[in-house]
Short mmCIF file of C-alpha atoms and ligand atoms in Angstrom, two decimals:
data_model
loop_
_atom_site.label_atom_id
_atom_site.label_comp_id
_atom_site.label_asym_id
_atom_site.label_seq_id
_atom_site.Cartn_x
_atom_site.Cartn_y
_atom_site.Cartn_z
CA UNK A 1 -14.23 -24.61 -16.81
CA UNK A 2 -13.60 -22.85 -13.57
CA UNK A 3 -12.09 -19.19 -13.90
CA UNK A 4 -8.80 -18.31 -12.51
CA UNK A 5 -8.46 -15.82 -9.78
CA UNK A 6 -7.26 -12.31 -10.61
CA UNK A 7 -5.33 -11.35 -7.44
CA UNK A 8 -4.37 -7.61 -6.82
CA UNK A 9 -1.12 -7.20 -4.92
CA UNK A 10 -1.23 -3.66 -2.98
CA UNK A 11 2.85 -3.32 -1.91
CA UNK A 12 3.96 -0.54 -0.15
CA UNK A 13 5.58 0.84 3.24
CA UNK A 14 2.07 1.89 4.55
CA UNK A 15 4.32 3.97 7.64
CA UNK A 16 1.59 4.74 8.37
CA UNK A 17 -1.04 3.86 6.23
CA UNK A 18 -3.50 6.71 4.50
CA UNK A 19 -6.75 7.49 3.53
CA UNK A 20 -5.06 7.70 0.07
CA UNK A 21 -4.40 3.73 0.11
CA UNK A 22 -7.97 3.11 1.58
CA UNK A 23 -9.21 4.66 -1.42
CA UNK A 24 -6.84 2.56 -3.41
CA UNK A 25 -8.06 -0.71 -1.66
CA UNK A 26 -11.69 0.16 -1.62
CA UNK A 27 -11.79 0.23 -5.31
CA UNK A 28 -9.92 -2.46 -6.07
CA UNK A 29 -12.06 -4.93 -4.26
CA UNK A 30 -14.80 -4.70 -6.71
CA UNK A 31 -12.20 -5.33 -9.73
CA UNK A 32 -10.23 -7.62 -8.41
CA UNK A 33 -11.35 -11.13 -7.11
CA UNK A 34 -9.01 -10.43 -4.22
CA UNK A 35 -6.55 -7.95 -2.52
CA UNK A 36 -3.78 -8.68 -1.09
CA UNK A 37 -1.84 -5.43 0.69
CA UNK A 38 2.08 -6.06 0.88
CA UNK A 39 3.21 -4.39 4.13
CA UNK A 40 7.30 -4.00 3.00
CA UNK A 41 9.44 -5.31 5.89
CA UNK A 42 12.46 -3.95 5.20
CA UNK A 43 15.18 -4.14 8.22
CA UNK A 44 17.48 -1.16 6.90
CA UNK A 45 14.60 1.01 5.88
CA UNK A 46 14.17 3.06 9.57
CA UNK A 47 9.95 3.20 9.85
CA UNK A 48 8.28 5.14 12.92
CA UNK A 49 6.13 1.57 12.93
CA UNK A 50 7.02 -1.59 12.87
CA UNK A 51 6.17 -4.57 10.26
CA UNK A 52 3.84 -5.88 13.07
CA UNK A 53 2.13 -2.85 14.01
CA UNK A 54 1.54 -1.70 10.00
CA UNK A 55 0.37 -4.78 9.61
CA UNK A 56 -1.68 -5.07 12.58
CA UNK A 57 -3.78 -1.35 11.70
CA UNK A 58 -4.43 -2.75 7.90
CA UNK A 59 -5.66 -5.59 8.86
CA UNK A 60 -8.27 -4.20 11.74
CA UNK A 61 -8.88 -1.12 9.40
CA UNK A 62 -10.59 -4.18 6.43
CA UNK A 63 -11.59 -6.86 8.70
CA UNK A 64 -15.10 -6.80 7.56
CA UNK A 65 -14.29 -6.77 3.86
CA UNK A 66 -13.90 -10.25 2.65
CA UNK A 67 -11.79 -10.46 -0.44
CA UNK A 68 -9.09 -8.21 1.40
CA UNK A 69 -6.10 -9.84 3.22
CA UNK A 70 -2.50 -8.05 4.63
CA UNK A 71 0.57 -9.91 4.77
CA UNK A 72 4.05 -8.91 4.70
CA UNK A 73 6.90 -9.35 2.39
CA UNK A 74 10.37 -9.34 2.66
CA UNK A 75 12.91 -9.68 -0.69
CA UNK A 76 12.06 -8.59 -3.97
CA UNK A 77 8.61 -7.69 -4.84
CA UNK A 78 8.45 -10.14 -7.32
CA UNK A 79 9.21 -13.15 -5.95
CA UNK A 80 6.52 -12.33 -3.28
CA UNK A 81 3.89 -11.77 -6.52
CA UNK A 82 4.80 -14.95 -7.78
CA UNK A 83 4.41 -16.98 -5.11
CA UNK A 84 0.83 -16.20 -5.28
CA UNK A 85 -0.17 -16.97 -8.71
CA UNK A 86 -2.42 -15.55 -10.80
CA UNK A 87 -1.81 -11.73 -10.06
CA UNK A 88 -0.50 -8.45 -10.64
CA UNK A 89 1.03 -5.19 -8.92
CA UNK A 90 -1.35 -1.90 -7.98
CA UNK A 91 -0.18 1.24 -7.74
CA UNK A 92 -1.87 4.75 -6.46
CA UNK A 93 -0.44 7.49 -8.59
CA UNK A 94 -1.39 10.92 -6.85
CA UNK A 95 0.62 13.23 -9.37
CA UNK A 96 2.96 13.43 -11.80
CA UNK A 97 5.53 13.46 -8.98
CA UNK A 98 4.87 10.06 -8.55
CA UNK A 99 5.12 8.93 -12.04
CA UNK A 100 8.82 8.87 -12.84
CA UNK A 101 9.66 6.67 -9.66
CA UNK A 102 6.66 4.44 -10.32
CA UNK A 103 7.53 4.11 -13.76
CA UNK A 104 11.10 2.99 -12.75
CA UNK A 105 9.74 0.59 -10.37
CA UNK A 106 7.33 -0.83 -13.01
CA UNK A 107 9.83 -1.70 -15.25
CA UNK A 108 12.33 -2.79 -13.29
CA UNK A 109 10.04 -5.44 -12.10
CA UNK A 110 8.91 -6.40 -15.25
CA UNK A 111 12.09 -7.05 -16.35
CA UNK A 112 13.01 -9.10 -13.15
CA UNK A 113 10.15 -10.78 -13.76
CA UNK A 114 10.59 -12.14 -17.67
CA UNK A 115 7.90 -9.71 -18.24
CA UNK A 116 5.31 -12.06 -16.40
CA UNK A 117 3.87 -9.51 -13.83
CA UNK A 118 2.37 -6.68 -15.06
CA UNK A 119 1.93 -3.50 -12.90
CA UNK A 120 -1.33 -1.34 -13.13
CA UNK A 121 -1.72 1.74 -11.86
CA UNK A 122 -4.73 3.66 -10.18
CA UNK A 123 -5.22 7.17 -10.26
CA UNK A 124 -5.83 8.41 -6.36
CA UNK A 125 -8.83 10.37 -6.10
CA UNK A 126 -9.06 14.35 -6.08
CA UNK A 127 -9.90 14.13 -2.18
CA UNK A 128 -6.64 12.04 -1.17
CA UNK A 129 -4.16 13.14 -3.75
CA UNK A 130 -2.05 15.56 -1.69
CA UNK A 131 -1.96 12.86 1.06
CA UNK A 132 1.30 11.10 1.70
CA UNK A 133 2.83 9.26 5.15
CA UNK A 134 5.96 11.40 5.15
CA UNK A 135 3.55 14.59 5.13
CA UNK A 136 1.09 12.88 7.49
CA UNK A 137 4.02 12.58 10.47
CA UNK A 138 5.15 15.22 9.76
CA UNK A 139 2.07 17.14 10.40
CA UNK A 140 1.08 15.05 13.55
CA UNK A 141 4.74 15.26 14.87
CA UNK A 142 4.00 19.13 14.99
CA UNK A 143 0.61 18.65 17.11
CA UNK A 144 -1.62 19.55 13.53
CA UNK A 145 -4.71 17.72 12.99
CA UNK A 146 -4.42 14.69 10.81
CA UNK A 147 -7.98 13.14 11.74
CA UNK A 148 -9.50 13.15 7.95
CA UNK A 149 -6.31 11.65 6.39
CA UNK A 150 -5.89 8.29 7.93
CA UNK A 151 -8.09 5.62 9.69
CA UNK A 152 -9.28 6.33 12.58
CA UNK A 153 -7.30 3.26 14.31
CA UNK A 154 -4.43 5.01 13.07
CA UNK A 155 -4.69 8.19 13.96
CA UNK A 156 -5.46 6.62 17.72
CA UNK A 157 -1.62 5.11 17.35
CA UNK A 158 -0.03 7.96 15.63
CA UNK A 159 -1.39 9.95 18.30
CA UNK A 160 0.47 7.91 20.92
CA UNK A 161 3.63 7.85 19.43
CA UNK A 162 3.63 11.53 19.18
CA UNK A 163 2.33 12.29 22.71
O1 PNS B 1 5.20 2.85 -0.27
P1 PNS B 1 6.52 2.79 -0.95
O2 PNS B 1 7.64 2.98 0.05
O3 PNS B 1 6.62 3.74 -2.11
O4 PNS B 1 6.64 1.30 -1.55
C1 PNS B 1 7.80 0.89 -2.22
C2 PNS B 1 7.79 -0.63 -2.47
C3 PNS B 1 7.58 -1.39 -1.15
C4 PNS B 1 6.68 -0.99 -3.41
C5 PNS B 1 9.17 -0.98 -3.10
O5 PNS B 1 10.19 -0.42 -2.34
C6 PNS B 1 9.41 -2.48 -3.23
O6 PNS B 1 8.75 -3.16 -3.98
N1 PNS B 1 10.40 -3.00 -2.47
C7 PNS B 1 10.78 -4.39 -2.49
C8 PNS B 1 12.16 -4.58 -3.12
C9 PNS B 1 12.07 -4.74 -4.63
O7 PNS B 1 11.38 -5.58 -5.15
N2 PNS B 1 12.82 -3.87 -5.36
C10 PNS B 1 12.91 -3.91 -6.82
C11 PNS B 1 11.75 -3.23 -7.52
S1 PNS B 1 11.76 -1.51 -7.31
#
């Protein structure tokens, strides 16, 4: 009997994406049979990229790294993670910060989901844990070096934007 695919889903606003989610992704691939990373497109939600772009840098940043896709998603988490089967939600949690609006999320979509999708969380590592995207254009908005906390295809495009 053939096994079932475990599929990680990866969601997130990624504006931009970190070395903090790398880290995420990189471990995941060697758990999970396959990672998919959920760029958010969310119209009202004002982003300093857009869906394309995010999506775009992901996508160049693992394109040697075969059990790792990007898509986006638009709607309710959920429904997205269904659509795909076999799989559950993956979170980074960097601090305790994080935990109360992670834990809010987690259960409200285990609750929209008839508890079907479960949501497991990763803890980031040492190295990336003060890393966040709000924090990281912030930072480059003010000229300060942000070179070892994203990929370097991103930091070539944040660069730009801030020039
Ligand atoms: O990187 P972020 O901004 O913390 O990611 C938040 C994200 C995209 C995971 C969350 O906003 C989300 O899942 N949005 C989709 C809408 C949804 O499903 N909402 C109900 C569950 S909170």
């Amino acid at each position: 009997m053939s096994k079932q695919k475990l599929i990680a889903i990866f969601p997130g606003s990624f504006d931009p994406f970190t070395n903090g989610h790398a880290d995420i992704v990189q471990r995941a691939k060697d758990i999970f049979d396959e990672v998919i990373i959920a760029v958010l497109n969310n119209s009202t939600k004002k982003t300093l990229f857009t869906v394309k772009e995010r999506v775009s840098f992901i996508t160049d940043a693992f394109k040697k790294v075969h059990n790792v896709s990007t898509e986006s998603f638009k709607g309710l988490l959920v429904d997205y993670a269904k659509s795909k089967g076999n799989c559950i939600i993956i979170r980074g949690i960097r601090a305790t910060t994080d935990y109360e609006y992670e834990q809010q999320m987690a259960l409200m979509n285990r609750h929209l989901s008839q508890d079907r999708i479960e949501t497991l969380f990763m803890m980031s590592k040492e190295e990336t844990s003060y890393i966040s995207s709000t924090i990281v254009k912030q930072v480059a908005s003010l000229k300060g070096d942000v070179s070892k906390l994203i990929p370097k295809n991103v930091l070539k495009e944040l660069v730009k934007k801030y020039r």
